[in-house]
Amino acid sequence: DYASRNAVLWGAEVEVGYGLMRDVNWGELDARVFSDYVRGRLTNGDPLPRITPLRFGGNLDYRWRAWEADFSVRRTVGQDDNAPLETETGGFTQVDLGVAWTLRQGGQEYVVSARGTNLLDEEIRYHTSLLKEIAPQPGRSVMLSVQTSFM
């Protein structure tokens, strides 16, 4: 049996991007910083369950001829403003890096890429997950891939 109750939510989200470099010989470099924050409470003052904690970070994207690369860092702070029967969730910093090379030839496109995720091998548990206690996010991983498409 579920019943709804009145709640108040408030928060903010901000994102700023800027082109750092636009050079024919050296390529393009873009930067982005971002953050979001939300809080929610029932009108009786109890916190709402599974509310995302403060997150902030940034990334760099680089493009030059057939090459692309990206680097991102995101910090998620711990969540200790919990609803009844909800457990605290620790914070984490996620660092990801990717690089790709594209070849277009004879009506086909080939993309060779490498991506590293969670490079700091942090224990990542999303506060919004019902399974956070038993199923954290994957640890450090590296993926190499080759993709082809026909034009």
PDB file of C-alpha atoms in Angstrom:
ATOM      1  CA  ASP A   1       0.000   0.000   0.000  1.00  0.00           C
ATOM      2  CA  TYR A   2       1.536   3.283  -1.133  1.00  0.00           C
ATOM      3  CA  ALA A   3       0.313   6.751  -0.292  1.00  0.00           C
ATOM      4  CA  SER A   4       1.629  10.062  -1.519  1.00  0.00           C
ATOM      5  CA  ARG A   5       2.418  13.023   0.684  1.00  0.00           C
ATOM      6  CA  ASN A   6       3.253  16.633  -0.051  1.00  0.00           C
ATOM      7  CA  ALA A   7       6.905  17.378  -0.680  1.00  0.00           C
ATOM      8  CA  VAL A   8       9.084  20.322  -1.581  1.00  0.00           C
ATOM      9  CA  LEU A   9      12.021  19.965  -3.966  1.00  0.00           C
ATOM     10  CA  TRP A  10      14.629  22.596  -4.765  1.00  0.00           C
ATOM     11  CA  GLY A  11      17.931  22.629  -6.559  1.00  0.00           C
ATOM     12  CA  ALA A  12      20.112  24.087  -9.264  1.00  0.00           C
ATOM     13  CA  GLU A  13      22.024  22.938 -12.312  1.00  0.00           C
ATOM     14  CA  VAL A  14      24.729  24.858 -14.127  1.00  0.00           C
ATOM     15  CA  GLU A  15      26.911  24.076 -17.125  1.00  0.00           C
ATOM     16  CA  VAL A  16      29.423  26.314 -18.870  1.00  0.00           C
ATOM     17  CA  GLY A  17      31.315  25.378 -22.007  1.00  0.00           C
ATOM     18  CA  TYR A  18      34.066  27.280 -23.767  1.00  0.00           C
ATOM     19  CA  GLY A  19      36.108  26.751 -26.915  1.00  0.00           C
ATOM     20  CA  LEU A  20      39.715  27.004 -25.744  1.00  0.00           C
ATOM     21  CA  MET A  21      41.371  26.511 -29.115  1.00  0.00           C
ATOM     22  CA  ARG A  22      40.331  26.652 -32.772  1.00  0.00           C
ATOM     23  CA  ASP A  23      43.420  26.206 -34.917  1.00  0.00           C
ATOM     24  CA  VAL A  24      43.621  24.676 -38.376  1.00  0.00           C
ATOM     25  CA  ASN A  25      47.026  23.145 -37.641  1.00  0.00           C
ATOM     26  CA  TRP A  26      46.533  22.126 -34.019  1.00  0.00           C
ATOM     27  CA  GLY A  27      42.847  21.221 -33.831  1.00  0.00           C
ATOM     28  CA  GLU A  28      39.997  22.168 -31.521  1.00  0.00           C
ATOM     29  CA  LEU A  29      39.899  22.015 -27.753  1.00  0.00           C
ATOM     30  CA  ASP A  30      36.704  22.564 -25.770  1.00  0.00           C
ATOM     31  CA  ALA A  31      36.255  22.718 -21.997  1.00  0.00           C
ATOM     32  CA  ARG A  32      33.121  22.276 -19.935  1.00  0.00           C
ATOM     33  CA  VAL A  33      32.425  22.578 -16.213  1.00  0.00           C
ATOM     34  CA  PHE A  34      29.174  21.538 -14.601  1.00  0.00           C
ATOM     35  CA  SER A  35      27.404  21.017 -11.307  1.00  0.00           C
ATOM     36  CA  ASP A  36      23.992  20.013 -10.021  1.00  0.00           C
ATOM     37  CA  TYR A  37      22.386  19.974  -6.612  1.00  0.00           C
ATOM     38  CA  VAL A  38      18.930  18.953  -5.443  1.00  0.00           C
ATOM     39  CA  ARG A  39      17.229  18.542  -2.105  1.00  0.00           C
ATOM     40  CA  GLY A  40      13.777  17.288  -1.242  1.00  0.00           C
ATOM     41  CA  ARG A  41      11.759  17.109   1.944  1.00  0.00           C
ATOM     42  CA  LEU A  42       8.310  16.026   2.901  1.00  0.00           C
ATOM     43  CA  THR A  43       6.252  18.802   4.441  1.00  0.00           C
ATOM     44  CA  ASN A  44       6.768  17.131   7.841  1.00  0.00           C
ATOM     45  CA  GLY A  45      10.535  17.766   7.447  1.00  0.00           C
ATOM     46  CA  ASP A  46      11.701  14.225   6.589  1.00  0.00           C
ATOM     47  CA  PRO A  47      14.137  13.984   3.658  1.00  0.00           C
ATOM     48  CA  LEU A  48      12.917  12.313   0.464  1.00  0.00           C
ATOM     49  CA  PRO A  49      14.584   8.985  -0.351  1.00  0.00           C
ATOM     50  CA  ARG A  50      17.196   8.431  -3.084  1.00  0.00           C
ATOM     51  CA  ILE A  51      17.955  12.099  -3.739  1.00  0.00           C
ATOM     52  CA  THR A  52      21.140  12.606  -5.748  1.00  0.00           C
ATOM     53  CA  PRO A  53      23.890  14.377  -3.789  1.00  0.00           C
ATOM     54  CA  LEU A  54      25.908  17.367  -5.017  1.00  0.00           C
ATOM     55  CA  ARG A  55      27.884  16.593  -8.179  1.00  0.00           C
ATOM     56  CA  PHE A  56      30.424  18.724 -10.027  1.00  0.00           C
ATOM     57  CA  GLY A  57      33.167  18.259 -12.554  1.00  0.00           C
ATOM     58  CA  GLY A  58      34.565  19.095 -15.921  1.00  0.00           C
ATOM     59  CA  ASN A  59      35.811  17.695 -19.162  1.00  0.00           C
ATOM     60  CA  LEU A  60      38.084  18.483 -22.084  1.00  0.00           C
ATOM     61  CA  ASP A  61      37.305  17.430 -25.664  1.00  0.00           C
ATOM     62  CA  TYR A  62      39.989  17.564 -28.358  1.00  0.00           C
ATOM     63  CA  ARG A  63      39.613  17.051 -32.116  1.00  0.00           C
ATOM     64  CA  TRP A  64      42.351  17.146 -34.732  1.00  0.00           C
ATOM     65  CA  ARG A  65      41.955  15.714 -38.217  1.00  0.00           C
ATOM     66  CA  ALA A  66      41.014  12.040 -37.760  1.00  0.00           C
ATOM     67  CA  TRP A  67      41.718  12.073 -33.996  1.00  0.00           C
ATOM     68  CA  GLU A  68      39.417  12.704 -31.047  1.00  0.00           C
ATOM     69  CA  ALA A  69      40.160  12.561 -27.341  1.00  0.00           C
ATOM     70  CA  ASP A  70      38.243  13.329 -24.178  1.00  0.00           C
ATOM     71  CA  PHE A  71      39.115  13.562 -20.501  1.00  0.00           C
ATOM     72  CA  SER A  72      36.538  13.966 -17.733  1.00  0.00           C
ATOM     73  CA  VAL A  73      36.498  14.225 -13.954  1.00  0.00           C
ATOM     74  CA  ARG A  74      33.302  14.132 -11.889  1.00  0.00           C
ATOM     75  CA  ARG A  75      33.086  14.412  -8.118  1.00  0.00           C
ATOM     76  CA  THR A  76      29.985  13.151  -6.330  1.00  0.00           C
ATOM     77  CA  VAL A  77      29.922  14.033  -2.637  1.00  0.00           C
ATOM     78  CA  GLY A  78      28.609  11.625  -0.028  1.00  0.00           C
ATOM     79  CA  GLN A  79      24.903  11.646   0.776  1.00  0.00           C
ATOM     80  CA  ASP A  80      24.062  11.703   4.462  1.00  0.00           C
ATOM     81  CA  ASP A  81      20.747  13.595   4.310  1.00  0.00           C
ATOM     82  CA  ASN A  82      18.761  10.386   4.253  1.00  0.00           C
ATOM     83  CA  ALA A  83      15.162   9.329   4.530  1.00  0.00           C
ATOM     84  CA  PRO A  84      14.191   6.924   7.332  1.00  0.00           C
ATOM     85  CA  LEU A  85      15.523   3.383   6.717  1.00  0.00           C
ATOM     86  CA  GLU A  86      17.937   4.722   4.080  1.00  0.00           C
ATOM     87  CA  THR A  87      21.709   4.299   4.442  1.00  0.00           C
ATOM     88  CA  GLU A  88      24.429   6.864   3.807  1.00  0.00           C
ATOM     89  CA  THR A  89      26.322   6.699   0.520  1.00  0.00           C
ATOM     90  CA  GLY A  90      29.997   7.564   0.268  1.00  0.00           C
ATOM     91  CA  GLY A  91      31.324  10.090  -2.202  1.00  0.00           C
ATOM     92  CA  PHE A  92      33.590   9.271  -5.119  1.00  0.00           C
ATOM     93  CA  THR A  93      35.615  10.830  -7.912  1.00  0.00           C
ATOM     94  CA  GLN A  94      35.283   9.317 -11.379  1.00  0.00           C
ATOM     95  CA  VAL A  95      38.004   9.897 -13.975  1.00  0.00           C
ATOM     96  CA  ASP A  96      37.488   8.760 -17.588  1.00  0.00           C
ATOM     97  CA  LEU A  97      39.711   9.062 -20.662  1.00  0.00           C
ATOM     98  CA  GLY A  98      39.095   8.166 -24.296  1.00  0.00           C
ATOM     99  CA  VAL A  99      40.862   8.406 -27.635  1.00  0.00           C
ATOM    100  CA  ALA A 100      39.641   7.511 -31.131  1.00  0.00           C
ATOM    101  CA  TRP A 101      41.003   7.528 -34.673  1.00  0.00           C
ATOM    102  CA  THR A 102      38.680   7.530 -37.712  1.00  0.00           C
ATOM    103  CA  LEU A 103      39.529   6.364 -41.225  1.00  0.00           C
ATOM    104  CA  ARG A 104      37.124   6.974 -44.116  1.00  0.00           C
ATOM    105  CA  GLN A 105      37.905   4.989 -47.230  1.00  0.00           C
ATOM    106  CA  GLY A 106      35.922   3.704 -50.187  1.00  0.00           C
ATOM    107  CA  GLY A 107      32.470   4.351 -48.748  1.00  0.00           C
ATOM    108  CA  GLN A 108      33.377   2.819 -45.401  1.00  0.00           C
ATOM    109  CA  GLU A 109      34.273   4.323 -42.062  1.00  0.00           C
ATOM    110  CA  TYR A 110      36.504   2.627 -39.495  1.00  0.00           C
ATOM    111  CA  VAL A 111      36.874   3.902 -35.926  1.00  0.00           C
ATOM    112  CA  VAL A 112      39.594   2.504 -33.681  1.00  0.00           C
ATOM    113  CA  SER A 113      39.177   3.592 -30.082  1.00  0.00           C
ATOM    114  CA  ALA A 114      40.318   3.055 -26.514  1.00  0.00           C
ATOM    115  CA  ARG A 115      38.394   4.122 -23.414  1.00  0.00           C
ATOM    116  CA  GLY A 116      39.334   3.937 -19.763  1.00  0.00           C
ATOM    117  CA  THR A 117      36.617   4.421 -17.151  1.00  0.00           C
ATOM    118  CA  ASN A 118      36.870   4.843 -13.397  1.00  0.00           C
ATOM    119  CA  LEU A 119      40.635   5.113 -13.783  1.00  0.00           C
ATOM    120  CA  LEU A 120      41.118   5.779 -10.050  1.00  0.00           C
ATOM    121  CA  ASP A 121      39.373   2.445  -9.335  1.00  0.00           C
ATOM    122  CA  GLU A 122      36.994   4.146  -6.905  1.00  0.00           C
ATOM    123  CA  GLU A 123      34.175   2.293  -5.198  1.00  0.00           C
ATOM    124  CA  ILE A 124      31.186   3.893  -6.916  1.00  0.00           C
ATOM    125  CA  ARG A 125      27.739   3.474  -5.439  1.00  0.00           C
ATOM    126  CA  TYR A 126      24.911   5.643  -6.743  1.00  0.00           C
ATOM    127  CA  HIS A 127      22.658   6.880  -3.942  1.00  0.00           C
ATOM    128  CA  THR A 128      19.667   6.601  -6.300  1.00  0.00           C
ATOM    129  CA  SER A 129      20.176   2.858  -6.802  1.00  0.00           C
ATOM    130  CA  LEU A 130      18.010   0.366  -4.948  1.00  0.00           C
ATOM    131  CA  LEU A 131      20.888  -2.114  -5.300  1.00  0.00           C
ATOM    132  CA  LYS A 132      23.723   0.142  -4.110  1.00  0.00           C
ATOM    133  CA  GLU A 133      24.556  -2.065  -1.126  1.00  0.00           C
ATOM    134  CA  ILE A 134      24.958  -5.250  -3.184  1.00  0.00           C
ATOM    135  CA  ALA A 135      25.878  -4.029  -6.677  1.00  0.00           C
ATOM    136  CA  PRO A 136      28.380  -1.177  -6.942  1.00  0.00           C
ATOM    137  CA  GLN A 137      29.381   0.203 -10.321  1.00  0.00           C
ATOM    138  CA  PRO A 138      32.285  -1.489 -12.129  1.00  0.00           C
ATOM    139  CA  GLY A 139      35.831  -0.735 -11.056  1.00  0.00           C
ATOM    140  CA  ARG A 140      38.594   0.413 -13.375  1.00  0.00           C
ATOM    141  CA  SER A 141      38.078  -0.789 -16.931  1.00  0.00           C
ATOM    142  CA  VAL A 142      39.710  -0.379 -20.317  1.00  0.00           C
ATOM    143  CA  MET A 143      37.943  -1.081 -23.584  1.00  0.00           C
ATOM    144  CA  LEU A 144      39.523  -1.313 -27.019  1.00  0.00           C
ATOM    145  CA  SER A 145      37.233  -1.372 -30.024  1.00  0.00           C
ATOM    146  CA  VAL A 146      37.080  -1.289 -33.789  1.00  0.00           C
ATOM    147  CA  GLN A 147      33.859  -0.140 -35.401  1.00  0.00           C
ATOM    148  CA  THR A 148      32.977  -0.074 -39.066  1.00  0.00           C
ATOM    149  CA  SER A 149      30.054   1.408 -40.908  1.00  0.00           C
ATOM    150  CA  PHE A 150      29.019   1.527 -44.547  1.00  0.00           C
ATOM    151  CA  MET A 151      28.022   4.843 -46.049  1.00  0.00           C
TER     152      MET A 151
END
